[in-house]
CSV table of C-alpha atoms in Angstrom, one decimal:
chain,number,residue,atom,x,y,z
Z,1,MET,CA,-103.6,-122.3,-113.8
Z,2,THR,CA,-104.6,-125.5,-114.6
Z,3,THR,CA,-108.0,-126.6,-113.3
Z,4,THR,CA,-111.1,-124.9,-112.2
Z,5,THR,CA,-111.9,-125.6,-108.2
Z,6,GLN,CA,-114.9,-127.4,-107.5
Z,7,TYR,CA,-117.3,-125.6,-105.4
Z,8,PRO,CA,-120.9,-126.5,-103.9
Z,9,GLU,CA,-123.9,-124.7,-105.3
Z,10,CYS,CA,-124.0,-122.3,-102.5
Z,11,CYS,CA,-125.4,-119.0,-103.3
Z,12,ALA,CA,-128.8,-117.4,-103.3
Z,13,LYS,CA,-131.3,-117.5,-106.6
Z,14,ASP,CA,-133.1,-114.6,-104.9
Z,15,ASN,CA,-133.0,-112.2,-101.8
Z,16,GLY,CA,-134.6,-114.7,-99.5
Z,17,ASP,CA,-131.7,-116.9,-98.8
Z,18,ALA,CA,-132.0,-118.1,-95.0
Z,19,LEU,CA,-128.7,-117.8,-92.9
Z,20,GLY,CA,-126.6,-120.6,-93.3
Z,21,MET,CA,-127.7,-121.4,-97.1
Z,22,ASN,CA,-124.6,-119.4,-98.1
Z,23,ALA,CA,-121.8,-122.1,-97.9
Z,24,THR,CA,-118.8,-119.7,-97.5
Z,25,ALA,CA,-118.2,-121.1,-94.1
Z,26,THR,CA,-117.7,-124.7,-95.2
Z,27,SER,CA,-116.1,-124.0,-98.6
Z,28,PRO,CA,-112.7,-122.9,-97.6
Z,29,ILE,CA,-110.0,-123.3,-100.7
Z,30,SER,CA,-108.1,-125.8,-98.1
Z,31,VAL,CA,-108.2,-126.4,-94.6
Z,32,ASP,CA,-105.9,-123.3,-93.4
Z,33,GLY,CA,-106.3,-121.2,-96.3
Z,34,THR,CA,-102.8,-122.0,-98.3
Z,35,PRO,CA,-103.5,-121.9,-102.3
Z,36,VAL,CA,-102.1,-124.2,-104.7
Z,37,ALA,CA,-99.8,-122.2,-107.1
Z,38,GLY,CA,-101.3,-121.7,-110.6
Z,39,GLU,CA,-104.8,-123.0,-109.6
Z,40,LEU,CA,-107.6,-121.2,-110.8
Z,41,TYR,CA,-110.1,-120.9,-107.8
Z,42,THR,CA,-113.7,-119.7,-108.4
Z,43,ILE,CA,-115.8,-117.6,-105.8
Z,44,PRO,CA,-119.3,-118.4,-106.7
Z,45,PRO,CA,-122.0,-115.3,-107.1
Z,46,ARG,CA,-122.5,-114.0,-103.6
Z,47,CYS,CA,-119.7,-116.0,-101.8
Z,48,GLY,CA,-116.5,-115.3,-100.3
Z,49,ARG,CA,-113.0,-116.9,-99.9
Z,50,ALA,CA,-109.9,-116.4,-97.5
Z,51,VAL,CA,-106.6,-117.0,-99.0
Z,52,LYS,CA,-103.0,-117.1,-97.0
Z,53,LEU,CA,-100.2,-115.1,-99.2
Z,54,LYS,CA,-96.7,-115.4,-98.3
Z,55,LYS,CA,-94.5,-112.3,-98.6
Z,56,GLY,CA,-93.8,-111.9,-102.3
Z,57,GLN,CA,-96.5,-114.2,-103.7
Z,58,VAL,CA,-99.0,-112.3,-106.2
Z,59,ILE,CA,-102.7,-112.9,-106.3
Z,60,LYS,CA,-104.5,-112.3,-109.6
Z,61,ILE,CA,-107.9,-111.4,-108.8
Z,62,ILE,CA,-110.0,-111.8,-112.2
Z,63,ASN,CA,-113.4,-110.1,-113.0
Z,64,THR,CA,-114.4,-112.7,-114.8
Z,65,PRO,CA,-117.7,-111.6,-115.9
Z,66,GLY,CA,-116.7,-107.9,-115.9
Z,67,SER,CA,-119.6,-106.6,-114.2
Z,68,GLN,CA,-118.8,-108.1,-110.8
Z,69,VAL,CA,-117.6,-106.0,-107.6
Z,70,CYS,CA,-114.9,-107.7,-105.5
Z,71,ASP,CA,-114.7,-106.6,-101.7
Z,72,THR,CA,-111.2,-107.2,-100.7
Z,73,TRP,CA,-109.4,-107.2,-97.7
Z,74,PHE,CA,-105.7,-108.1,-96.3
Z,75,PHE,CA,-104.9,-108.9,-92.8
Z,76,ASN,CA,-101.5,-109.4,-91.3
Z,77,SER,CA,-101.2,-113.2,-90.9
Z,78,ASP,CA,-99.5,-112.8,-87.3
Z,79,ASP,CA,-102.2,-110.1,-86.0
Z,80,LEU,CA,-105.6,-109.8,-87.8
Z,81,SER,CA,-106.2,-106.6,-85.8
Z,82,GLU,CA,-103.6,-105.1,-88.2
Z,83,PHE,CA,-105.1,-104.7,-91.7
Z,84,ALA,CA,-105.1,-102.9,-95.1
Z,85,SER,CA,-106.4,-99.7,-93.7
Z,86,MET,CA,-108.2,-97.6,-96.7
Z,87,GLU,CA,-108.4,-94.6,-94.4
Z,88,HIS,CA,-104.5,-94.8,-93.8
Z,89,THR,CA,-103.8,-95.8,-97.2
Z,90,ARG,CA,-105.5,-92.8,-98.7
Z,91,ALA,CA,-103.4,-90.3,-96.6
Z,92,PHE,CA,-100.3,-92.6,-97.7
Z,93,ILE,CA,-100.8,-92.5,-101.3
Z,94,ASP,CA,-102.6,-89.2,-101.5
Z,95,LYS,CA,-105.1,-90.5,-103.8
Z,96,ILE,CA,-108.7,-92.1,-102.9
Z,97,ILE,CA,-107.9,-95.2,-105.5
Z,98,PRO,CA,-104.9,-97.1,-105.6
Z,99,GLN,CA,-103.2,-97.2,-109.0
Z,100,PRO,CA,-100.4,-99.9,-110.1
Z,101,GLY,CA,-97.2,-99.0,-108.4
Z,102,ASP,CA,-99.3,-98.0,-105.2
Z,103,VAL,CA,-98.8,-99.6,-101.6
Z,104,LEU,CA,-101.8,-100.3,-99.5
Z,105,VAL,CA,-100.8,-99.6,-95.7
Z,106,THR,CA,-102.2,-100.9,-92.6
Z,107,ASN,CA,-103.6,-99.1,-89.5
Z,108,GLN,CA,-100.3,-99.0,-88.6
Z,109,ARG,CA,-99.1,-97.5,-92.0
Z,110,ARG,CA,-97.1,-100.3,-92.9
Z,111,ALA,CA,-97.1,-101.6,-96.4
Z,112,ILE,CA,-99.0,-104.9,-96.7
Z,113,VAL,CA,-99.4,-105.3,-100.5
Z,114,THR,CA,-98.6,-103.4,-103.6
Z,115,LEU,CA,-100.9,-103.1,-106.5
Z,116,LEU,CA,-98.8,-104.3,-109.5
Z,117,THR,CA,-101.3,-104.5,-112.6
Z,118,ASP,CA,-104.6,-103.3,-113.1
Z,119,THR,CA,-106.0,-104.3,-116.7
Z,120,SER,CA,-109.2,-102.5,-116.0
Z,121,PRO,CA,-109.9,-98.7,-116.3
Z,122,GLY,CA,-108.9,-98.4,-112.7
Z,123,VAL,CA,-112.2,-97.6,-111.3
Z,124,HIS,CA,-112.3,-99.0,-107.7
Z,125,ASP,CA,-113.7,-97.8,-104.5
Z,126,THR,CA,-112.3,-97.2,-101.2
Z,127,MET,CA,-114.8,-95.4,-99.5
Z,128,ILE,CA,-117.8,-97.4,-99.1
Z,129,ALA,CA,-118.4,-99.9,-96.3
Z,130,ALA,CA,-119.0,-103.4,-97.0
Z,131,CYS,CA,-122.6,-104.4,-97.4
Z,132,ASP,CA,-124.0,-106.2,-94.4
Z,133,LEU,CA,-127.2,-106.9,-92.6
Z,134,PHE,CA,-128.1,-103.4,-91.4
Z,135,ARG,CA,-127.4,-102.1,-95.0
Z,136,TYR,CA,-130.3,-104.8,-96.4
Z,137,SER,CA,-132.5,-104.3,-93.5
Z,138,ASN,CA,-132.4,-100.7,-94.1
Z,139,MET,CA,-133.4,-101.2,-97.7
Z,140,GLY,CA,-136.5,-103.2,-96.5
Z,141,ILE,CA,-135.2,-106.6,-96.8
Z,142,THR,CA,-137.0,-108.7,-94.1
Z,143,GLU,CA,-135.2,-111.9,-94.6
Z,144,TYR,CA,-131.3,-113.0,-94.5
Z,145,HIS,CA,-129.6,-111.3,-97.5
Z,146,ASP,CA,-126.1,-112.4,-98.4
Z,147,SER,CA,-123.7,-109.8,-97.6
Z,148,CYS,CA,-119.9,-109.1,-98.0
Z,149,ALA,CA,-119.6,-108.3,-94.1
Z,150,ASP,CA,-120.8,-112.0,-93.4
Z,151,ASN,CA,-118.8,-113.5,-96.4
Z,152,MET,CA,-115.8,-111.8,-94.7
Z,153,ARG,CA,-116.3,-113.3,-91.5
Z,154,MET,CA,-117.2,-116.7,-92.6
Z,155,ALA,CA,-114.4,-117.0,-95.1
Z,156,LEU,CA,-111.9,-116.3,-92.4
Z,157,ASN,CA,-113.8,-118.9,-90.1
Z,158,ALA,CA,-113.6,-121.5,-92.9
Z,159,ILE,CA,-109.7,-121.3,-92.2
Z,160,GLY,CA,-110.0,-121.0,-88.6
Z,161,LEU,CA,-109.8,-117.3,-88.1
Z,162,ARG,CA,-111.6,-114.7,-86.8
Z,163,ALA,CA,-111.1,-110.9,-87.2
Z,164,ARG,CA,-112.5,-108.6,-84.6
Z,165,GLU,CA,-114.0,-106.0,-87.0
Z,166,VAL,CA,-115.0,-105.8,-90.7
Z,167,PRO,CA,-112.6,-103.2,-92.1
Z,168,GLN,CA,-113.4,-100.8,-95.0
Z,169,PRO,CA,-112.7,-103.0,-98.0
Z,170,LEU,CA,-110.9,-102.2,-101.2
Z,171,ASN,CA,-113.8,-102.5,-103.4
Z,172,LEU,CA,-112.3,-103.6,-106.7
Z,173,TRP,CA,-114.1,-102.3,-109.8
Z,174,MET,CA,-117.1,-100.8,-107.7
Z,175,ASN,CA,-118.3,-97.4,-109.8
Z,176,THR,CA,-119.3,-95.1,-107.1
Z,177,PRO,CA,-117.8,-91.6,-108.3
Z,178,VAL,CA,-117.7,-88.6,-106.4
Z,179,ASN,CA,-119.5,-85.5,-108.0
Z,180,PRO,CA,-118.5,-82.1,-107.8
Z,181,ASP,CA,-121.4,-81.5,-105.2
Z,182,TYR,CA,-119.9,-84.4,-102.9
Z,183,THR,CA,-122.6,-86.7,-103.6
Z,184,ILE,CA,-121.8,-90.4,-104.7
Z,185,SER,CA,-123.6,-92.2,-107.6
Z,186,TRP,CA,-123.8,-95.9,-107.6
Z,187,LEU,CA,-123.3,-97.4,-111.1
Z,188,PRO,CA,-122.5,-100.6,-112.9
Z,189,THR,CA,-118.6,-101.3,-113.5
Z,190,VAL,CA,-116.7,-100.1,-116.3
Z,191,SER,CA,-114.6,-103.1,-116.5
Z,192,ALA,CA,-114.5,-105.6,-119.0
Z,193,PRO,CA,-114.8,-109.3,-118.9
Z,194,GLY,CA,-111.8,-110.8,-117.7
Z,195,ASP,CA,-110.1,-107.7,-116.5
Z,196,TYR,CA,-107.9,-108.5,-113.5
Z,197,VAL,CA,-105.5,-106.9,-111.1
Z,198,GLU,CA,-102.3,-108.3,-109.7
Z,199,ILE,CA,-101.5,-107.9,-106.0
Z,200,ARG,CA,-98.2,-108.5,-104.3
Z,201,ALA,CA,-98.2,-109.4,-100.7
Z,202,GLU,CA,-95.4,-107.2,-98.9
Z,203,ARG,CA,-95.8,-109.3,-95.9
Z,204,ASP,CA,-97.5,-112.5,-94.9
Z,205,CYS,CA,-101.2,-112.1,-95.2
Z,206,VAL,CA,-104.5,-113.4,-95.3
Z,207,ALA,CA,-106.6,-111.9,-98.6
Z,208,VAL,CA,-110.2,-112.0,-98.1
Z,209,MET,CA,-112.7,-111.5,-101.2
Z,210,SER,CA,-116.6,-111.3,-101.5
Z,211,ALA,CA,-118.2,-111.7,-104.8
Z,212,CYS,CA,-120.3,-108.7,-103.8
Z,213,PRO,CA,-124.1,-110.0,-103.6
Z,214,GLN,CA,-125.8,-106.6,-104.0
Z,215,ASP,CA,-128.5,-106.7,-106.3
Z,216,ILE,CA,-130.6,-103.9,-105.1
Z,217,VAL,CA,-128.4,-101.1,-106.3
Z,218,PRO,CA,-127.0,-101.5,-109.7
Z,219,ILE,CA,-123.3,-101.8,-108.8
Z,220,ASN,CA,-122.9,-105.3,-109.9
Z,221,GLY,CA,-125.5,-104.7,-113.0
Z,222,CYS,CA,-128.2,-106.2,-110.6
Z,223,SER,CA,-127.1,-109.7,-111.3
Z,224,PRO,CA,-124.1,-110.8,-109.0
Z,225,LYS,CA,-121.7,-113.3,-110.5
Z,226,GLU,CA,-118.5,-115.1,-109.8
Z,227,ILE,CA,-114.9,-113.8,-109.1
Z,228,GLN,CA,-112.2,-115.8,-110.1
Z,229,PHE,CA,-108.2,-115.9,-108.5
Z,230,THR,CA,-105.1,-117.6,-108.8
Z,231,VAL,CA,-101.9,-117.1,-106.8
Z,232,ALA,CA,-98.4,-117.2,-108.0
Z,233,GLY,CA,-95.1,-117.3,-106.7
Q,1,MET,CA,-122.3,-69.6,-72.4
Q,2,THR,CA,-120.7,-67.7,-69.6
Q,3,THR,CA,-117.4,-68.4,-68.3
Q,4,THR,CA,-114.4,-70.0,-70.0
Q,5,THR,CA,-112.9,-73.2,-68.4
Q,6,GLN,CA,-109.4,-73.0,-67.3
Q,7,TYR,CA,-107.2,-75.4,-68.4
Q,8,PRO,CA,-103.5,-76.1,-67.7
Q,9,GLU,CA,-100.9,-75.0,-70.4
Q,10,CYS,CA,-100.5,-78.3,-71.7
Q,11,CYS,CA,-99.5,-78.4,-75.4
Q,12,ALA,CA,-95.9,-78.4,-77.1
Q,13,LYS,CA,-94.3,-75.2,-78.5
Q,14,ASP,CA,-92.3,-77.5,-81.1
Q,15,ASN,CA,-92.5,-81.0,-82.3
Q,16,GLY,CA,-90.4,-82.3,-79.7
Q,17,ASP,CA,-93.0,-82.8,-76.9
Q,18,ALA,CA,-92.0,-86.2,-74.8
Q,19,LEU,CA,-94.8,-88.6,-74.2
Q,20,GLY,CA,-96.8,-87.6,-71.2
Q,21,MET,CA,-96.6,-83.6,-71.8
Q,22,ASN,CA,-99.7,-83.2,-73.3
Q,23,ALA,CA,-102.1,-83.0,-70.6
Q,24,THR,CA,-105.3,-84.5,-72.3
Q,25,ALA,CA,-105.3,-87.4,-70.0
Q,26,THR,CA,-105.4,-85.4,-66.8
Q,27,SER,CA,-107.7,-82.6,-68.3
Q,28,PRO,CA,-111.3,-83.9,-68.5
Q,29,ILE,CA,-114.0,-81.4,-68.4
Q,30,SER,CA,-115.5,-83.1,-65.6
Q,31,VAL,CA,-114.6,-86.5,-63.9
Q,32,ASP,CA,-117.1,-88.4,-66.0
Q,33,GLY,CA,-117.2,-86.1,-69.1
Q,34,THR,CA,-120.8,-84.4,-68.3
Q,35,PRO,CA,-120.7,-81.0,-69.2
Q,36,VAL,CA,-122.2,-77.8,-67.7
Q,37,ALA,CA,-124.9,-76.7,-70.1
Q,38,GLY,CA,-124.2,-73.3,-71.6
Q,39,GLU,CA,-120.5,-73.3,-70.6
Q,40,LEU,CA,-117.8,-72.6,-73.0
Q,41,TYR,CA,-115.0,-75.2,-72.9
Q,42,THR,CA,-111.5,-74.7,-74.8
Q,43,ILE,CA,-109.6,-77.4,-76.3
Q,44,PRO,CA,-106.0,-76.2,-75.9
Q,45,PRO,CA,-104.0,-76.3,-79.1
Q,46,ARG,CA,-102.8,-80.1,-79.7
Q,47,CYS,CA,-105.1,-81.4,-77.3
Q,48,GLY,CA,-108.3,-83.7,-76.9
Q,49,ARG,CA,-111.3,-83.6,-74.9
Q,50,ALA,CA,-114.2,-85.9,-74.3
Q,51,VAL,CA,-117.8,-84.9,-73.4
Q,52,LYS,CA,-121.1,-87.2,-72.7
Q,53,LEU,CA,-124.0,-86.1,-74.7
Q,54,LYS,CA,-127.8,-87.2,-73.7
Q,55,LYS,CA,-130.0,-87.9,-76.6
Q,56,GLY,CA,-131.4,-84.3,-77.6
Q,57,GLN,CA,-128.4,-82.3,-76.5
Q,58,VAL,CA,-126.9,-80.3,-79.2
Q,59,ILE,CA,-122.9,-79.6,-79.3
Q,60,LYS,CA,-121.5,-76.4,-80.8
Q,61,ILE,CA,-118.1,-76.9,-82.0
Q,62,ILE,CA,-116.5,-73.5,-82.7
Q,63,ASN,CA,-113.5,-73.0,-84.9
Q,64,THR,CA,-112.5,-69.9,-83.1
Q,65,PRO,CA,-109.3,-69.3,-84.9
Q,66,GLY,CA,-111.0,-70.3,-88.3
Q,67,SER,CA,-107.9,-72.2,-89.3
Q,68,GLN,CA,-108.0,-75.3,-87.2
Q,69,VAL,CA,-109.1,-78.6,-88.2
Q,70,CYS,CA,-111.0,-80.5,-85.3
Q,71,ASP,CA,-111.2,-84.3,-85.6
Q,72,THR,CA,-114.4,-85.6,-83.9
Q,73,TRP,CA,-115.9,-88.9,-83.1
Q,74,PHE,CA,-119.1,-90.0,-81.4
Q,75,PHE,CA,-119.5,-93.3,-79.7
Q,76,ASN,CA,-122.4,-95.0,-78.3
Q,77,SER,CA,-122.6,-94.3,-74.7
Q,78,ASP,CA,-123.4,-97.9,-73.8
Q,79,ASP,CA,-121.1,-99.7,-76.2
Q,80,LEU,CA,-118.1,-98.0,-77.6
Q,81,SER,CA,-117.7,-100.6,-80.1
Q,82,GLU,CA,-120.6,-98.8,-81.9
Q,83,PHE,CA,-119.4,-95.3,-82.9
Q,84,ALA,CA,-120.3,-92.9,-85.8
Q,85,SER,CA,-118.6,-94.4,-88.9
Q,86,MET,CA,-117.9,-92.3,-91.9
Q,87,GLU,CA,-117.7,-95.5,-94.3
Q,88,HIS,CA,-121.2,-96.2,-93.3
Q,89,THR,CA,-122.4,-92.7,-93.3
Q,90,ARG,CA,-121.1,-91.9,-96.9
Q,91,ALA,CA,-123.1,-94.9,-98.1
Q,92,PHE,CA,-126.2,-93.8,-96.2
Q,93,ILE,CA,-126.1,-90.2,-97.1
Q,94,ASP,CA,-124.6,-90.8,-100.5
Q,95,LYS,CA,-122.2,-88.1,-99.9
Q,96,ILE,CA,-118.6,-87.7,-98.7
Q,97,ILE,CA,-119.4,-84.9,-96.4
Q,98,PRO,CA,-122.3,-84.2,-94.5
Q,99,GLN,CA,-124.2,-81.2,-94.7
Q,100,PRO,CA,-126.9,-79.6,-92.5
Q,101,GLY,CA,-129.9,-82.1,-92.1
Q,102,ASP,CA,-127.7,-85.1,-92.7
Q,103,VAL,CA,-127.2,-87.9,-89.9
Q,104,LEU,CA,-124.0,-89.6,-89.4
Q,105,VAL,CA,-124.7,-93.2,-88.9
Q,106,THR,CA,-123.0,-95.8,-86.7
Q,107,ASN,CA,-121.1,-98.9,-87.7
Q,108,GLN,CA,-124.4,-100.6,-87.2
Q,109,ARG,CA,-126.0,-98.1,-89.6
Q,110,ARG,CA,-128.2,-96.4,-86.9
Q,111,ALA,CA,-128.3,-92.5,-86.4
Q,112,ILE,CA,-126.1,-91.3,-83.7
Q,113,VAL,CA,-126.0,-87.8,-84.4
Q,114,THR,CA,-127.4,-85.1,-86.9
Q,115,LEU,CA,-125.5,-82.3,-88.1
Q,116,LEU,CA,-127.9,-79.5,-87.6
Q,117,THR,CA,-125.9,-76.1,-88.7
Q,118,ASP,CA,-122.8,-75.3,-90.2
Q,119,THR,CA,-121.9,-71.5,-90.6
Q,120,SER,CA,-118.8,-72.7,-92.7
Q,121,PRO,CA,-118.5,-73.2,-96.5
Q,122,GLY,CA,-119.1,-76.9,-95.9
Q,123,VAL,CA,-115.7,-78.1,-96.4
Q,124,HIS,CA,-114.8,-81.0,-94.0
Q,125,ASP,CA,-113.1,-84.3,-94.4
Q,126,THR,CA,-114.4,-88.0,-93.8
Q,127,MET,CA,-111.5,-89.8,-95.6
Q,128,ILE,CA,-108.5,-89.1,-94.0
Q,129,ALA,CA,-107.4,-91.3,-90.8
Q,130,ALA,CA,-106.6,-89.5,-87.4
Q,131,CYS,CA,-102.9,-88.5,-87.5
Q,132,ASP,CA,-101.0,-90.9,-84.9
Q,133,LEU,CA,-97.4,-91.8,-83.9
Q,134,PHE,CA,-97.0,-93.9,-87.3
Q,135,ARG,CA,-98.0,-91.1,-89.3
Q,136,TYR,CA,-95.2,-88.9,-87.5
Q,137,SER,CA,-92.6,-91.4,-87.7
Q,138,ASN,CA,-93.2,-91.9,-91.5
Q,139,MET,CA,-92.5,-88.5,-91.8
Q,140,GLY,CA,-89.1,-88.4,-90.2
Q,141,ILE,CA,-90.1,-87.2,-86.7
Q,142,THR,CA,-87.9,-89.2,-84.2
Q,143,GLU,CA,-89.5,-87.9,-81.0
Q,144,TYR,CA,-92.9,-88.0,-79.5
Q,145,HIS,CA,-95.5,-85.9,-81.5
Q,146,ASP,CA,-99.0,-85.0,-80.3
Q,147,SER,CA,-101.6,-87.0,-82.5
Q,148,CYS,CA,-105.4,-87.1,-82.8
Q,149,ALA,CA,-105.4,-90.7,-82.2
Q,150,ASP,CA,-103.4,-90.4,-79.0
Q,151,ASN,CA,-105.7,-87.1,-78.0
Q,152,MET,CA,-108.8,-89.6,-78.6
Q,153,ARG,CA,-107.4,-92.5,-76.5
Q,154,MET,CA,-106.2,-89.8,-73.7
Q,155,ALA,CA,-109.6,-87.9,-73.7
Q,156,LEU,CA,-111.6,-91.0,-73.0
Q,157,ASN,CA,-109.0,-92.3,-70.5
Q,158,ALA,CA,-109.5,-89.0,-68.6
Q,159,ILE,CA,-113.2,-89.7,-68.2
Q,160,GLY,CA,-112.6,-93.3,-67.4
Q,161,LEU,CA,-113.6,-94.8,-70.7
Q,162,ARG,CA,-111.4,-96.8,-73.6
Q,163,ALA,CA,-112.4,-97.6,-77.3
Q,164,ARG,CA,-110.7,-100.6,-78.7
Q,165,GLU,CA,-110.2,-98.8,-82.0
Q,166,VAL,CA,-109.4,-95.0,-83.3
Q,167,PRO,CA,-112.2,-94.9,-86.0
Q,168,GLN,CA,-112.0,-92.8,-89.0
Q,169,PRO,CA,-112.9,-88.9,-87.5
Q,170,LEU,CA,-115.0,-86.4,-88.9
Q,171,ASN,CA,-112.3,-84.2,-89.7
Q,172,LEU,CA,-114.4,-81.0,-89.5
Q,173,TRP,CA,-112.9,-78.0,-91.5
Q,174,MET,CA,-110.4,-80.1,-93.1
Q,175,ASN,CA,-109.8,-79.3,-96.5
Q,176,THR,CA,-108.4,-82.3,-98.3
Q,177,PRO,CA,-110.1,-82.0,-101.8
Q,178,VAL,CA,-110.3,-84.7,-104.3
Q,179,ASN,CA,-109.1,-83.8,-107.7
Q,180,PRO,CA,-110.3,-85.4,-110.9
Q,181,ASP,CA,-107.5,-87.6,-111.0
Q,182,TYR,CA,-108.4,-89.3,-107.6
Q,183,THR,CA,-105.6,-87.4,-106.0
Q,184,ILE,CA,-105.8,-85.5,-102.6
Q,185,SER,CA,-104.7,-82.1,-101.8
Q,186,TRP,CA,-103.9,-81.0,-98.5
Q,187,LEU,CA,-104.6,-77.5,-98.0
Q,188,PRO,CA,-105.4,-74.8,-95.4
Q,189,THR,CA,-109.1,-74.4,-94.2
Q,190,VAL,CA,-111.4,-72.4,-95.9
Q,191,SER,CA,-113.5,-71.4,-92.8
Q,192,ALA,CA,-113.4,-68.0,-90.9
Q,193,PRO,CA,-113.0,-67.3,-87.3
Q,194,GLY,CA,-115.6,-68.1,-84.9
Q,195,ASP,CA,-117.2,-70.7,-87.8
Q,196,TYR,CA,-119.2,-73.3,-86.1
Q,197,VAL,CA,-121.4,-76.8,-86.5
Q,198,GLU,CA,-124.0,-77.6,-84.4
Q,199,ILE,CA,-124.6,-81.3,-84.1
Q,200,ARG,CA,-127.4,-83.0,-82.2
Q,201,ALA,CA,-127.2,-86.2,-80.3
Q,202,GLU,CA,-129.6,-88.9,-81.5
Q,203,ARG,CA,-128.6,-91.1,-78.6
Q,204,ASP,CA,-126.6,-90.9,-75.5
Q,205,CYS,CA,-122.9,-90.8,-76.9
Q,206,VAL,CA,-119.5,-89.4,-76.1
Q,207,ALA,CA,-118.3,-87.0,-78.2
Q,208,VAL,CA,-114.4,-86.6,-78.8
Q,209,MET,CA,-112.7,-83.8,-80.3
Q,210,SER,CA,-108.9,-83.2,-80.8
Q,211,ALA,CA,-107.4,-79.8,-81.9
Q,212,CYS,CA,-105.4,-81.3,-84.5
Q,213,PRO,CA,-101.6,-81.0,-83.9
Q,214,GLN,CA,-100.7,-81.5,-87.6
Q,215,ASP,CA,-97.9,-78.9,-88.0
Q,216,ILE,CA,-96.1,-80.3,-91.2
Q,217,VAL,CA,-98.7,-80.4,-93.6
Q,218,PRO,CA,-100.4,-77.1,-93.8
Q,219,ILE,CA,-104.0,-78.3,-92.8
Q,220,ASN,CA,-103.9,-76.1,-89.8
Q,221,GLY,CA,-102.1,-73.2,-91.5
Q,222,CYS,CA,-98.8,-75.0,-89.7
Q,223,SER,CA,-100.0,-73.5,-86.5
Q,224,PRO,CA,-102.2,-75.6,-84.5
Q,225,LYS,CA,-104.8,-73.4,-82.5
Q,226,GLU,CA,-107.6,-74.0,-80.2
Q,227,ILE,CA,-111.0,-75.3,-80.8
Q,228,GLN,CA,-114.0,-74.1,-78.4
Q,229,PHE,CA,-117.3,-76.2,-77.9
Q,230,THR,CA,-120.4,-75.7,-75.7
Q,231,VAL,CA,-123.4,-78.2,-75.0
Q,232,ALA,CA,-127.0,-77.1,-75.1
Q,233,GLY,CA,-130.2,-78.7,-74.0
């Protein structure tokens, strides 16, 4: 972990960013998504990044501001139609939120990554779809709004890949508790600045992260910020 | 609701049913899935059926034995890549389980059906993937086991359709509560014989139902049974 990667000023100052102003599609960490071990990468506010992980490598995802949600996906490098599936993982680990030691399994119920470490209180989400244009349109936004779904697509495109769908993400640090009456609340994170998770690849995979641009419901404290990550091993 | 449809004896007496013995693929309710209004259809134990619904039609799905889970999907008739999405629905209704009056939305966050009536205590599931060959293989089953995922595929095939994925189903009557420590329990249903839901199509759609063949965890009381349905309107 030596330097902070340079990145273009890419994210919106308000909700009215026109399509194409989010530079995720043109800001890969490298041509094919291969990381430099130990380098600290920054995902600017409202943007996404994809990174290739070899089996055994560990990615450390850092909630630098503490208040930021990071939508996270893991795709099998050899077949992007196989990916970490929250609905299969919940059935596999008998939990709605993974804890250190738990694996995430794919839609073929095979281990793809293991959550090794979590310095935060362990409040994450596996149940809420990535925000997308439909979400913001339903909320009355009439112009383009950055979204985790678009960030996922653009981050993959930036390293020459394409997935045929946007799976349910692992929403790191997202605080959307289920109440006894089955309702869901949308709350700010309970994580502290610098909290991180470490996740080990159990097979070659592509990790995609989006620093969630949601600025209408308060899951990011109404102020989307950056996420950082580094890869070891 | 006049007659009970005839159906071939199609489901396994044990876990060792060979591939092809489940007759879902060859037992459509009609050539193209169009129902006869008012007819009572029976989905035999461990099997699935697909039915086309026109906008405004209401399907009544009946838990005849009370103890049976019914995995249920709704696909846009014009584009099967758009379907009722539990992860988008949870965000849309701010609940993990729909209640009477709630809509289910698609992966484009558009209403596809509305839950009108529920005579049961309202315990259903939207979080656990459909059982599939991987699930039973992980549980130590070495021969073919009927599964909701295969039933969904076969039921669609039986009316000449194919979906490119098996979405997270609405698992009617499945009792898999989330505990305060985030764990999930797998329990028998709390519904009574004859409990039913009524669901209205908000656009032309294909409903697919599977009388869940899970006989290892006790969600069906260890004895998979039939589901019945009828279409009005």
